[in-house]
Short mmCIF file of C-alpha atoms in Angstrom, two decimals:
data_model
loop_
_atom_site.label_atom_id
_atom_site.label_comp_id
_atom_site.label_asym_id
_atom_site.label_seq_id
_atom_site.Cartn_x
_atom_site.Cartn_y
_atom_site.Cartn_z
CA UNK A 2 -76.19 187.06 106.97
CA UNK A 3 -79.26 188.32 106.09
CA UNK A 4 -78.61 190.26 103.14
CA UNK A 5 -77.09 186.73 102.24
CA UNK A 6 -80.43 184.80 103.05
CA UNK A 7 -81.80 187.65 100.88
CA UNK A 8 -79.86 186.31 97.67
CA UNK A 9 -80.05 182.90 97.95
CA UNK A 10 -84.15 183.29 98.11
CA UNK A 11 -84.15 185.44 95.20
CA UNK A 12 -81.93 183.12 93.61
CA UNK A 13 -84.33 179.95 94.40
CA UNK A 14 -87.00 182.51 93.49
CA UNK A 15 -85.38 182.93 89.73
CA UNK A 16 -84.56 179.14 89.18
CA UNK A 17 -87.95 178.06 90.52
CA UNK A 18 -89.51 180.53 87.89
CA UNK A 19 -87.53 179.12 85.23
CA UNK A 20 -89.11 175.59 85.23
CA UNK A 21 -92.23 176.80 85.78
CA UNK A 22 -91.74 178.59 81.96
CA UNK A 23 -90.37 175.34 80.56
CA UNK A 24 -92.50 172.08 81.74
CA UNK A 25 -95.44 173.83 80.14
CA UNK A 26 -94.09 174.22 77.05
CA UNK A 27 -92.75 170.04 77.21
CA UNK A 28 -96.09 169.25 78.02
CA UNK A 29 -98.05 170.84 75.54
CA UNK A 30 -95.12 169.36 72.76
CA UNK A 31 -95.87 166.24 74.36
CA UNK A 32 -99.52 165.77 73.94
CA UNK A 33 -99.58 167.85 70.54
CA UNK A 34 -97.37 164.23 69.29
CA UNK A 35 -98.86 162.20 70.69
CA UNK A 36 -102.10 163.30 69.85
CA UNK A 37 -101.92 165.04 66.40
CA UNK A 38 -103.95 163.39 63.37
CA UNK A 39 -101.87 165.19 60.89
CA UNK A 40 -98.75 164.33 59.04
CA UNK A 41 -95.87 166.95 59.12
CA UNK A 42 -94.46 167.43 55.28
CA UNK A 43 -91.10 165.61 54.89
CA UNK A 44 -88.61 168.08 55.73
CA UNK A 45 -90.48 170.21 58.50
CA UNK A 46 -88.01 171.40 61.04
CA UNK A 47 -88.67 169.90 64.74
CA UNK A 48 -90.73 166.91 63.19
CA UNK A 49 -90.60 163.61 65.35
CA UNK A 50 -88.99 160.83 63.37
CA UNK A 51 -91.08 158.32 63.10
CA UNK A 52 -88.97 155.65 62.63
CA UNK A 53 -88.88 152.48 65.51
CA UNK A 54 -85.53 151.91 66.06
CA UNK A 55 -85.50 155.29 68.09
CA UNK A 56 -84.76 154.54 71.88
CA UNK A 57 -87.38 154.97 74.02
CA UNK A 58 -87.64 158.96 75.13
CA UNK A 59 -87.06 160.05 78.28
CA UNK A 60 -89.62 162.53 78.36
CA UNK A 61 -92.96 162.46 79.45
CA UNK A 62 -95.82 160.67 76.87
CA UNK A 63 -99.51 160.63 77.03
CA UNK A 64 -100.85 156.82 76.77
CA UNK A 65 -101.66 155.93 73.03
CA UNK A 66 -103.90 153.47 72.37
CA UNK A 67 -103.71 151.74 68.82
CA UNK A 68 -106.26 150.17 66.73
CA UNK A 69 -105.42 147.24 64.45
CA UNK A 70 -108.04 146.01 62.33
CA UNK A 71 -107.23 142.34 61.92
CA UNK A 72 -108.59 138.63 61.06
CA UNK A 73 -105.87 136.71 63.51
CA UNK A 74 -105.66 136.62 67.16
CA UNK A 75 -102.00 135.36 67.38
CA UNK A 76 -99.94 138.27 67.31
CA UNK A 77 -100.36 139.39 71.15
CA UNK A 78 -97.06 138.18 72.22
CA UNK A 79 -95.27 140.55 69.26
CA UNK A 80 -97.58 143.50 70.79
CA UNK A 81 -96.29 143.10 73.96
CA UNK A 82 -92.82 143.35 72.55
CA UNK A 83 -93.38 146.73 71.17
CA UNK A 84 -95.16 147.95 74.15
CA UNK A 85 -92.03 147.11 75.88
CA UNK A 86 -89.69 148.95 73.55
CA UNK A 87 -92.42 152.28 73.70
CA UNK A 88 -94.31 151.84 76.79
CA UNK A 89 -96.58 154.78 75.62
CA UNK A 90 -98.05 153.06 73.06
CA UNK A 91 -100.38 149.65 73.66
CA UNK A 92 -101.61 147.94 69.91
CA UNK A 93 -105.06 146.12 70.09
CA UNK A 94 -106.42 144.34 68.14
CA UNK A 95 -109.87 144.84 66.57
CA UNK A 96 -110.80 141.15 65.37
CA UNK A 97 -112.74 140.99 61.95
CA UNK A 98 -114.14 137.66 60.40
CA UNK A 99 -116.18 136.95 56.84
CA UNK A 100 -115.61 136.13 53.22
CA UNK A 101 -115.80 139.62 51.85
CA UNK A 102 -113.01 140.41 54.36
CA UNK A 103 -111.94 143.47 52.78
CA UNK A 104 -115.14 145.44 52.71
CA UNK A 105 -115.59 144.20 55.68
CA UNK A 106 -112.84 145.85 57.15
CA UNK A 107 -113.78 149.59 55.46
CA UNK A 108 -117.22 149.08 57.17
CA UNK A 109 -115.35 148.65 60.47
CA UNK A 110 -113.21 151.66 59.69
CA UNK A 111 -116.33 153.81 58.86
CA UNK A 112 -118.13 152.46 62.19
CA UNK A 113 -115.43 153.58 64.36
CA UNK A 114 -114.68 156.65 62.78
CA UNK A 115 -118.53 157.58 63.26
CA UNK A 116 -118.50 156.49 66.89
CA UNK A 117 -115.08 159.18 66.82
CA UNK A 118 -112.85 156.16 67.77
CA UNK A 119 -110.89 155.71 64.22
CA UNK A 120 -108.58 152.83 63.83
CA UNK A 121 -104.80 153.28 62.64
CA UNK A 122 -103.78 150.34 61.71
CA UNK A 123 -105.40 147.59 59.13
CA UNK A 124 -104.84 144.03 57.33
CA UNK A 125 -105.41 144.20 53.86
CA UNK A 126 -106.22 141.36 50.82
CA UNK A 127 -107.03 143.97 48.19
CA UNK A 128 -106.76 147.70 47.92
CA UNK A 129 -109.84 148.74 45.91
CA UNK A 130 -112.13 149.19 48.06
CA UNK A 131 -110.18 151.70 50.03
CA UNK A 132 -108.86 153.40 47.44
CA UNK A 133 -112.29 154.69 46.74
CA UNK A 134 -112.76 156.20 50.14
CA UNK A 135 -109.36 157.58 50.33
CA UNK A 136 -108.71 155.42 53.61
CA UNK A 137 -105.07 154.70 52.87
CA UNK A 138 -102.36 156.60 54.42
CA UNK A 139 -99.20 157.33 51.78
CA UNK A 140 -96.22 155.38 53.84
CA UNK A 141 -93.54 156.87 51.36
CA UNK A 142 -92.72 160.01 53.44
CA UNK A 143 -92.85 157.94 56.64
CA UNK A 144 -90.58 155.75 55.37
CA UNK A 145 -88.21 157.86 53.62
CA UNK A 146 -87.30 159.83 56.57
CA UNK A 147 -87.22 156.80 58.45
CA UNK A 148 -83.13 156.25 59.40
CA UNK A 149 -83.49 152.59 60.97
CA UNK A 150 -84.86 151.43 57.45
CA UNK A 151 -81.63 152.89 55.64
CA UNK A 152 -79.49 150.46 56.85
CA UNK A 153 -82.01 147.47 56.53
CA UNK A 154 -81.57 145.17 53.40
CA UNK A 155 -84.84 143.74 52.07
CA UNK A 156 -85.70 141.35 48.54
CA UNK A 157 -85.23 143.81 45.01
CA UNK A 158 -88.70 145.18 44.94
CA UNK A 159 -90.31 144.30 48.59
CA UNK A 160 -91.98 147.68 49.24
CA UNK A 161 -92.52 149.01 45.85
CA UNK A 162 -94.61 145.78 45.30
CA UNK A 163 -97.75 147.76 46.76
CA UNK A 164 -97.05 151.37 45.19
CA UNK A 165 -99.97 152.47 43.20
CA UNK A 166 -99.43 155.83 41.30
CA UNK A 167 -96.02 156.39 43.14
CA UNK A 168 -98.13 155.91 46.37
CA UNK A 169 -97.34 153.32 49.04
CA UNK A 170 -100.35 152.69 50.14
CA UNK A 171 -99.51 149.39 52.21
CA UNK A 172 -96.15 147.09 52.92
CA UNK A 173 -95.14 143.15 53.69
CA UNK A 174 -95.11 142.94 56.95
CA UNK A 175 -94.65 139.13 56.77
CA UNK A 176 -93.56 136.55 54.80
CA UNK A 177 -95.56 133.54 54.79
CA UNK A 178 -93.99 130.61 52.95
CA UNK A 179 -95.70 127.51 52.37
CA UNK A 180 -94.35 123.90 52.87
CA UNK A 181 -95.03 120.35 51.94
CA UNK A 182 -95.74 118.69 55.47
CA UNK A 183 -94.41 115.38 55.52
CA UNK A 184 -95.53 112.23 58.18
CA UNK A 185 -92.24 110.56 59.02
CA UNK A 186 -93.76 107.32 60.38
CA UNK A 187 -95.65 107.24 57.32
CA UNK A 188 -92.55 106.96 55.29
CA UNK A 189 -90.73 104.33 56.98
CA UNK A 190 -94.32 102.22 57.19
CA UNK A 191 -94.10 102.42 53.41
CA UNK A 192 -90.63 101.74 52.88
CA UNK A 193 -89.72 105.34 51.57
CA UNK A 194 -87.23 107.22 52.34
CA UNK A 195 -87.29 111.57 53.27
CA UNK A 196 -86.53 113.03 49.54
CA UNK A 197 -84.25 115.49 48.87
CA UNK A 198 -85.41 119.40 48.84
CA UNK A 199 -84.70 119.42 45.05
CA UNK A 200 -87.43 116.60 44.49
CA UNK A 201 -89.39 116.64 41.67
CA UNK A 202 -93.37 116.71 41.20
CA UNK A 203 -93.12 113.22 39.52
CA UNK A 204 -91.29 112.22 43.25
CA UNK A 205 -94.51 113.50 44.96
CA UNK A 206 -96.63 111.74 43.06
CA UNK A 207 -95.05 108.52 43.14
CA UNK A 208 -94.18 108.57 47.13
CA UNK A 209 -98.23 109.52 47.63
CA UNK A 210 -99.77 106.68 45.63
CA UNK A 211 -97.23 104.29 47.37
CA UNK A 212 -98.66 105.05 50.92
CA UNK A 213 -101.65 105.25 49.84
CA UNK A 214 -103.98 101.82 51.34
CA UNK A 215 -107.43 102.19 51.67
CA UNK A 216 -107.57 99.15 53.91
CA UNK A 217 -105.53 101.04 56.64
CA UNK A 218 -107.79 104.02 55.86
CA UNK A 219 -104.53 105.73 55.08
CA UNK A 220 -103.55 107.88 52.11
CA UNK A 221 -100.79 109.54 50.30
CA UNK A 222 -102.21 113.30 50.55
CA UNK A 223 -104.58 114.76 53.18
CA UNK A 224 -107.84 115.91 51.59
CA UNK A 225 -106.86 119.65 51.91
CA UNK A 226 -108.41 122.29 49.41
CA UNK A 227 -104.83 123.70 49.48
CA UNK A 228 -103.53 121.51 47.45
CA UNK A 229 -106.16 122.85 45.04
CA UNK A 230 -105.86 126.44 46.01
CA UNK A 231 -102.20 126.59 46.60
CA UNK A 232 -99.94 124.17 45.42
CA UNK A 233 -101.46 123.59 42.18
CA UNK A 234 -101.01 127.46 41.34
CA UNK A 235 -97.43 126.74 42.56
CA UNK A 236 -97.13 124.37 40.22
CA UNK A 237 -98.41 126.02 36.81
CA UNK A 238 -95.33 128.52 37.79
CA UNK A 239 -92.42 125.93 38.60
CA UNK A 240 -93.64 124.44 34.87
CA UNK A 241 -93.93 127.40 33.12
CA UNK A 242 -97.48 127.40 32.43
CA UNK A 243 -98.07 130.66 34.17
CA UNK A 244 -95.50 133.70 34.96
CA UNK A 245 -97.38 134.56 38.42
CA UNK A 246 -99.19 132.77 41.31
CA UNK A 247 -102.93 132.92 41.37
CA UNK A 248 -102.62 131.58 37.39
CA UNK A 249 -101.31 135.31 36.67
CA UNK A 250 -100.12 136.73 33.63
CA UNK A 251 -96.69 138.66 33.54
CA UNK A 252 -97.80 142.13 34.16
CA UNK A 253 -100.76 140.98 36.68
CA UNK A 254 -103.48 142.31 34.72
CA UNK A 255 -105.12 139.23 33.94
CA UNK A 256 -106.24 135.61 34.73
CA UNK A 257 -104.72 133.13 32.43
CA UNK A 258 -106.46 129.89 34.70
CA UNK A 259 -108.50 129.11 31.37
CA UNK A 260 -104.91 128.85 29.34
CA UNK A 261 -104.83 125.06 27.80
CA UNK A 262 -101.41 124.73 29.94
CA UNK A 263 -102.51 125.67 32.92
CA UNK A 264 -106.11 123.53 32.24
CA UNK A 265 -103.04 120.49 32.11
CA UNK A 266 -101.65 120.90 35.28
CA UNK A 267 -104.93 121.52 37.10
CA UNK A 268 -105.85 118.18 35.03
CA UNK A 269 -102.89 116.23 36.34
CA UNK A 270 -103.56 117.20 40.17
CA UNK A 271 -107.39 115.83 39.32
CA UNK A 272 -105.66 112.81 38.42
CA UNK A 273 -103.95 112.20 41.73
CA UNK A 274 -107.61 111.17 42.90
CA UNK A 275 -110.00 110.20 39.43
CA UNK A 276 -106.42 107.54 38.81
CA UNK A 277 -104.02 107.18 41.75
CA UNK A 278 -106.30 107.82 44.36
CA UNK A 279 -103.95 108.73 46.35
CA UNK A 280 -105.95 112.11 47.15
CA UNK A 281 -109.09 111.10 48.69
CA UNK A 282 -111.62 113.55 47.07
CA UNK A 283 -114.89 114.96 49.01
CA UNK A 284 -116.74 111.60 48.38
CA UNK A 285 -114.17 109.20 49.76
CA UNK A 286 -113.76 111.34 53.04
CA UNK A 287 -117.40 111.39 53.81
CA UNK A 288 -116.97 107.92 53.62
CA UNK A 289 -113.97 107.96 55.99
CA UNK A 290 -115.81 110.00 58.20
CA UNK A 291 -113.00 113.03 58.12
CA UNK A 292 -110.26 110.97 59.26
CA UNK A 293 -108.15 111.95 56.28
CA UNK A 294 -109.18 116.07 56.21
CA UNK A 295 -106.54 116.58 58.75
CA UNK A 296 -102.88 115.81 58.52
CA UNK A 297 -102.69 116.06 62.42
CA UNK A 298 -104.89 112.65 62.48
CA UNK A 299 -101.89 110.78 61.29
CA UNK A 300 -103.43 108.94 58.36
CA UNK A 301 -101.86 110.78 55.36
CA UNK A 302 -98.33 110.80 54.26
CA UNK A 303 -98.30 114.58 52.62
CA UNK A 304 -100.20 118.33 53.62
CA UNK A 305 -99.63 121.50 52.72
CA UNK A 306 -99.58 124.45 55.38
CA UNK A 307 -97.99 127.30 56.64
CA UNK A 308 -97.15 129.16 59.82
CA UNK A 309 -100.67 128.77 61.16
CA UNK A 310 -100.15 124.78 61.30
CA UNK A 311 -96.38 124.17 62.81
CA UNK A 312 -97.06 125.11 66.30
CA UNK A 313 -100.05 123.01 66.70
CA UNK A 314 -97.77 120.10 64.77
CA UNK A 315 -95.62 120.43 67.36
CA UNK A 316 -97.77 120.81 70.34
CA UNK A 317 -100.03 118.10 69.09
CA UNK A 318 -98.96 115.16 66.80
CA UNK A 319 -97.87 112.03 67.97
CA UNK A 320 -96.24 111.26 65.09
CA UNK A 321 -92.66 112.32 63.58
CA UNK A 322 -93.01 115.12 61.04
CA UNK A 323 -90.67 116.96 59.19
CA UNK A 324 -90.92 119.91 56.02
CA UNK A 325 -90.07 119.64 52.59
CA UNK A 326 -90.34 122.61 49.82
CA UNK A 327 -92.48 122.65 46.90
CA UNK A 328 -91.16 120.11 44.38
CA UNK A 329 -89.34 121.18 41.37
CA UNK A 330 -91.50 121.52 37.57
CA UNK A 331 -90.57 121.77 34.16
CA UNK A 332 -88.66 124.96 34.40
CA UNK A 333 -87.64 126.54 38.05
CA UNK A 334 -88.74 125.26 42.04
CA UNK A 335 -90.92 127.58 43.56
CA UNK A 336 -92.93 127.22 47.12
CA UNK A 337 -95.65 129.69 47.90
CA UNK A 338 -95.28 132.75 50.15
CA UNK A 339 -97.97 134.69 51.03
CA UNK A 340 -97.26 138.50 51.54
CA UNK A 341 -99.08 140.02 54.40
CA UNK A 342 -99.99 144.11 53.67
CA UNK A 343 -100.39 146.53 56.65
CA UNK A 344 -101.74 150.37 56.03
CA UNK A 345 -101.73 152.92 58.09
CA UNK A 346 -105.14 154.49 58.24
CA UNK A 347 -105.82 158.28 56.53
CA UNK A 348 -108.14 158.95 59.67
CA UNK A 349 -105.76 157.73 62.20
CA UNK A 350 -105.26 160.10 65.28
CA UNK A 351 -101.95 158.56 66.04
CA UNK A 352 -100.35 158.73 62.63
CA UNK A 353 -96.71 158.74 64.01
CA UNK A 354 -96.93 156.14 67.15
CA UNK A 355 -99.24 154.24 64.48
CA UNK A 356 -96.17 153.93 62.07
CA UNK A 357 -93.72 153.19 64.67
CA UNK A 358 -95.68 149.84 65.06
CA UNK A 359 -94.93 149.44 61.10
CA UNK A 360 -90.84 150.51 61.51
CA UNK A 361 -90.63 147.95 64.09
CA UNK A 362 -91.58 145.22 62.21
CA UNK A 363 -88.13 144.99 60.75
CA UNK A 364 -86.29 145.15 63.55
CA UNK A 365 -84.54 141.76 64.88
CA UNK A 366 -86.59 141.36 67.79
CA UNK A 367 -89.31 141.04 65.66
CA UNK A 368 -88.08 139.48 62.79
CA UNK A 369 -87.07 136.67 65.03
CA UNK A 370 -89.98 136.37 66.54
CA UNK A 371 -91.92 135.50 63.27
CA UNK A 372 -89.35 133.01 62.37
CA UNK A 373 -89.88 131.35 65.67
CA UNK A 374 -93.53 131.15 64.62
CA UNK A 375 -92.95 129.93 61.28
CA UNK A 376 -92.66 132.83 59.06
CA UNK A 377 -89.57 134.57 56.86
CA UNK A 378 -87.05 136.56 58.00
CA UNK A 379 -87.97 139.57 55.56
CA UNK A 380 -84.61 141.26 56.35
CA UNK A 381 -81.83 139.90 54.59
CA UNK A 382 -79.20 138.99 57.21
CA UNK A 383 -76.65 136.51 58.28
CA UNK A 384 -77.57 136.81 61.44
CA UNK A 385 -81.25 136.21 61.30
CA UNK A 386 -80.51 132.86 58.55
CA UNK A 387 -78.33 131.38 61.41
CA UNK A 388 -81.04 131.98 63.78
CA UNK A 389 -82.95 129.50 62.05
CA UNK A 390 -80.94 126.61 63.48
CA UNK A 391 -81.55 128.39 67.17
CA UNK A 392 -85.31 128.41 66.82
CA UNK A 393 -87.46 125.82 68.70
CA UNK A 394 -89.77 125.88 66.58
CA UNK A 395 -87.17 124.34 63.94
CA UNK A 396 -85.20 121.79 66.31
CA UNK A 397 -84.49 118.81 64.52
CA UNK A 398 -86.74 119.64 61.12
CA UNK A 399 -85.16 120.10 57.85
CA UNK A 400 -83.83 123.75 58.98
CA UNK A 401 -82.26 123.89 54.96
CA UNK A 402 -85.50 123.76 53.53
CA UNK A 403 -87.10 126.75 55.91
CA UNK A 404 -83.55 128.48 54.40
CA UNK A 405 -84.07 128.03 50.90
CA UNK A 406 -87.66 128.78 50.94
CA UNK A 407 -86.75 132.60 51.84
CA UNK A 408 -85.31 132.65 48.20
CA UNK A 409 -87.18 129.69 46.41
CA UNK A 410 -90.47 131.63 45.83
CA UNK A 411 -93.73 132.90 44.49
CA UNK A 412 -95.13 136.08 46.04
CA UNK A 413 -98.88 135.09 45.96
CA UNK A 414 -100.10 138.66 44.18
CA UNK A 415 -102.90 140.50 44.88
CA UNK A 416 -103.52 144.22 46.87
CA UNK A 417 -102.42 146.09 43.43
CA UNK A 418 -104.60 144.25 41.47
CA UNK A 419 -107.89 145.75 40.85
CA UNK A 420 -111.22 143.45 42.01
CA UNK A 421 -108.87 140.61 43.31
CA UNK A 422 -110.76 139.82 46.27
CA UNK A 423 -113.45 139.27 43.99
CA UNK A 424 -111.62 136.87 41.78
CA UNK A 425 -110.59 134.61 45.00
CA UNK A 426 -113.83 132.00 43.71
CA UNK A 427 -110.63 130.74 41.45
CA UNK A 428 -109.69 128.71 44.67
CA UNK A 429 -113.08 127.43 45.52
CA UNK A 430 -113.05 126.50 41.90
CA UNK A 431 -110.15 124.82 41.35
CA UNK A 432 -110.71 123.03 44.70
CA UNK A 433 -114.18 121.50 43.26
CA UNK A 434 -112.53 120.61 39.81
CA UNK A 435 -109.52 118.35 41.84
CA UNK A 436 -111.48 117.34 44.70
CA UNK A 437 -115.30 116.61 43.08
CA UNK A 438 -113.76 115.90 39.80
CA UNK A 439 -115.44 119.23 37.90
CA UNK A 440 -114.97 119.85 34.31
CA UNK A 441 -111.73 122.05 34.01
CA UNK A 442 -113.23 123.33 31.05
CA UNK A 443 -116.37 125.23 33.25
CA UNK A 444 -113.80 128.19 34.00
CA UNK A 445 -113.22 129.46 30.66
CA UNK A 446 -116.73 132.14 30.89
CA UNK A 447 -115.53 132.70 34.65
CA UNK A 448 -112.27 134.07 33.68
CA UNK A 449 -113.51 135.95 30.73
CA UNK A 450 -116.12 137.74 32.94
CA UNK A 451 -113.17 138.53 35.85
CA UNK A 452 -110.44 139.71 33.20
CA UNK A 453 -113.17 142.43 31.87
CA UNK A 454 -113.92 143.64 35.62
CA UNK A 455 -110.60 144.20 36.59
CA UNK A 456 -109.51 145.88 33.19
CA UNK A 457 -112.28 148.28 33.77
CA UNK A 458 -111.25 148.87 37.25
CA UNK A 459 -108.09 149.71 36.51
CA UNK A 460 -109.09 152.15 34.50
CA UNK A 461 -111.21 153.73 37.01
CA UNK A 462 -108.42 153.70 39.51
CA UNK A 463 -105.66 155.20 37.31
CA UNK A 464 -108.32 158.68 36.63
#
């Protein structure tokens, strides 16, 4: 019995010994991934894949904190869905604000980095200005080792749309489309009826100078500057006066806004309040005290707007509304979709937990999540076009105009292009020309000055 006893000690002895050797060694691999900076070379052997549709290890992780550098506060609810999924890993969001949002943002990079806190994670309008520093992370290897993207269909094109030099510096992580917002009570006031999603820009026109009554202080188009800004751009494409949003030519290198086709259109939309009046112009809504800046008031028949207006819409309004695409021009339909970038950060500490956040964005749970808050499905999918009908924030609208919008679009250009942040005054611009009534024909020395800049830039970059 005792020599028994003996053995089974030794025994415990040996086993005990055992995991004392190997928990060290899980540890340290552990903290070494979830704490590295660096990037292992596609390839390496042992490498954590750092794609998001991994399940959720069992092992032990240290708590990762990442930093998002962003200009929107609604995205908490999305967070918390990925924290769920990788309970290791918590995004925050690092709130920026300002016109020159981009250089903005580097400043905030280079503040945390100095205080030894870099972010991971940022929001992008334009890549120049972080080109320079060398601030952009290349996604490419991430994402080519990345097996839950393999088997995830997205638009011809959707990431190589922000490769520079065979670098992806950046990728859509939303779609944004645009819609026509359309008052319901408004239209059966007026005698009109909800037009098809095929109508034409002749349509729009007529329907908004037929509700239009100064008396009742109501009008046929909400004194937005996105009508300026967005749907006229919109419109130069759908009538062939411009191959690209943001009065674009073909190969995005420069501005064709001072073109004499593209002066028409912007002429026409100036019409809608110099002749119809059915847009109230800056003067008029001083006079009307605001009441018509807002389509939420109730006193206009059409807006423009995107995801960041629907959920107040429906929270808010006490009146019927309903969504119609951008009408059809001279050669094609085309609504407005704004692309959103994401980069992960060169000086991240978290490079791999950092991209996770990216991988997941095309996952369903979060792909349905943006469609219940009014953006694009990115993935294309059966599954995630029928959820459409299932969303509440699409009960009893026009669900087969949110569908056809996916397809029936402009990508609003932009981070490749060289000094683009810098040639956003073409909205302010075109804003004052339709809504002050500004001679069209003041943009022409604007546009030259802009197409020179970002030639030269270009130039610069490509070295």
């Amino acid at each position: 019995m005792k020599r028994s006893g003996r053995l089974l000690s030794a025994l415990l002895l040996v086993i005990v010994l055992m995991f004392t050797a190997i928990l060290p060694a899980c540890s340290g691999k552990n903290n070494e991934e979830a704490q590295s900076g660096s990037t292992p070379a596609p390839g390496t052997e042992g490498m954590s894949t750092p794609g998001a549709s991994e399940a959720p290890s069992e092992e032990k992780h240290d708590p990762v904190t990442l930093k998002l550098i962003t200009w929107n506060n609604t995205y908490q609810e999305l967070y918390d869905k990925f924290h769920a999924k990788y309970p290791w890993i918590t995004v925050e969001a690092d709130l920026v604000s300002g016109a020159d949002i981009d250089n903005t943002i580097v400043e905030r990079i280079a503040a945390l980095e100095s205080a030894g806190t870099p972010a991971d994670l940022a929001w992008l309008v334009d890549f120049t200005p972080f080109l320079k520093g060398g601030l952009l992370e290349d996604l490419k290897p991430y994402m080519d080792r990345d097996e839950s993207l393999k088997n995830v269909k997205l638009p011809e094109g959707f990431f190589e749309s922000m490769e520079i030099g065979g670098k992806r510096y950046a990728i859509p992580f939303v779609d944004v489309p645009m819609w026509v917002l359309v008052n319901k009570d408004l239209l059966d006031k007026y005698g009109l009826e909800m037009p098809p999603n095929d109508w034409t820009y002749d349509d729009f026109r007529r329907m908004a100078k037929a509700a239009t009554d100064p008396v009742a202080g109501e009008y046929g188009l909400t004194n937005n500057s996105l009508f300026a800004g967005h749907f006229t751009t919109a419109m130069a494409v759908a009538n062939g006066s411009a191959p690209n949003l943001a009065y674009m030519n073909e190969d995005l290198t420069q501005s064709i806004l001072n073109s004499p086709a593209v002066l028409a259109d912007i002429k026409w939309m100036q019409e809608l309040m110099t002749k119809d009046g059915s847009l109230p112009g800056y003067k008029k809504s001083a006079e009307l005290g605001g009441s018509v800046d807002k389509f939420i008031n109730g006193k206009t028949l059409f807006d423009i707007g995107g995801d960041w207006v629907l959920e107040p819409l429906s929270n808010e309004a006490k009146f019927q509304w309903d969504v119609l695409p951008f009408p059809r021009g001279k050669v094609k339909q085309s609504t407005y979709h704004i692309y959103g970038p994401i980069a992960l950060l060169a000086g991240s500490k978290y490079k791999d937990a950092a991209y996770k956040w990216i991988s997941f964005q095309f996952e369903m749970e979060a792909q349905k999540w943006k469609i219940d808050h009014g953006a694009n499905a990115s993935v294309i999918s059966d599954e995630l076009i029928a959820y459409i009908d299932q969303s509440p924030l699409w009960q009893g609208k026009n669900t087969s105009a949110v569908k056809l919008t996916k397809d029936m679009g402009s990508i609003a250009p932009g981070p490749t292009i060289p000094a683009f942040s810098e040639y956003m005054w073409w909205q302010p611009w075109v804003s004052e020309t339709i809504l002050d009534g500004k001679d069209p024909s003041s943009v022409i020395p604007l546009v030259e000055a802009w197409n020179k800049k970002t030639l030269q830039l270009r130039d610069e970059v490509s070295k």
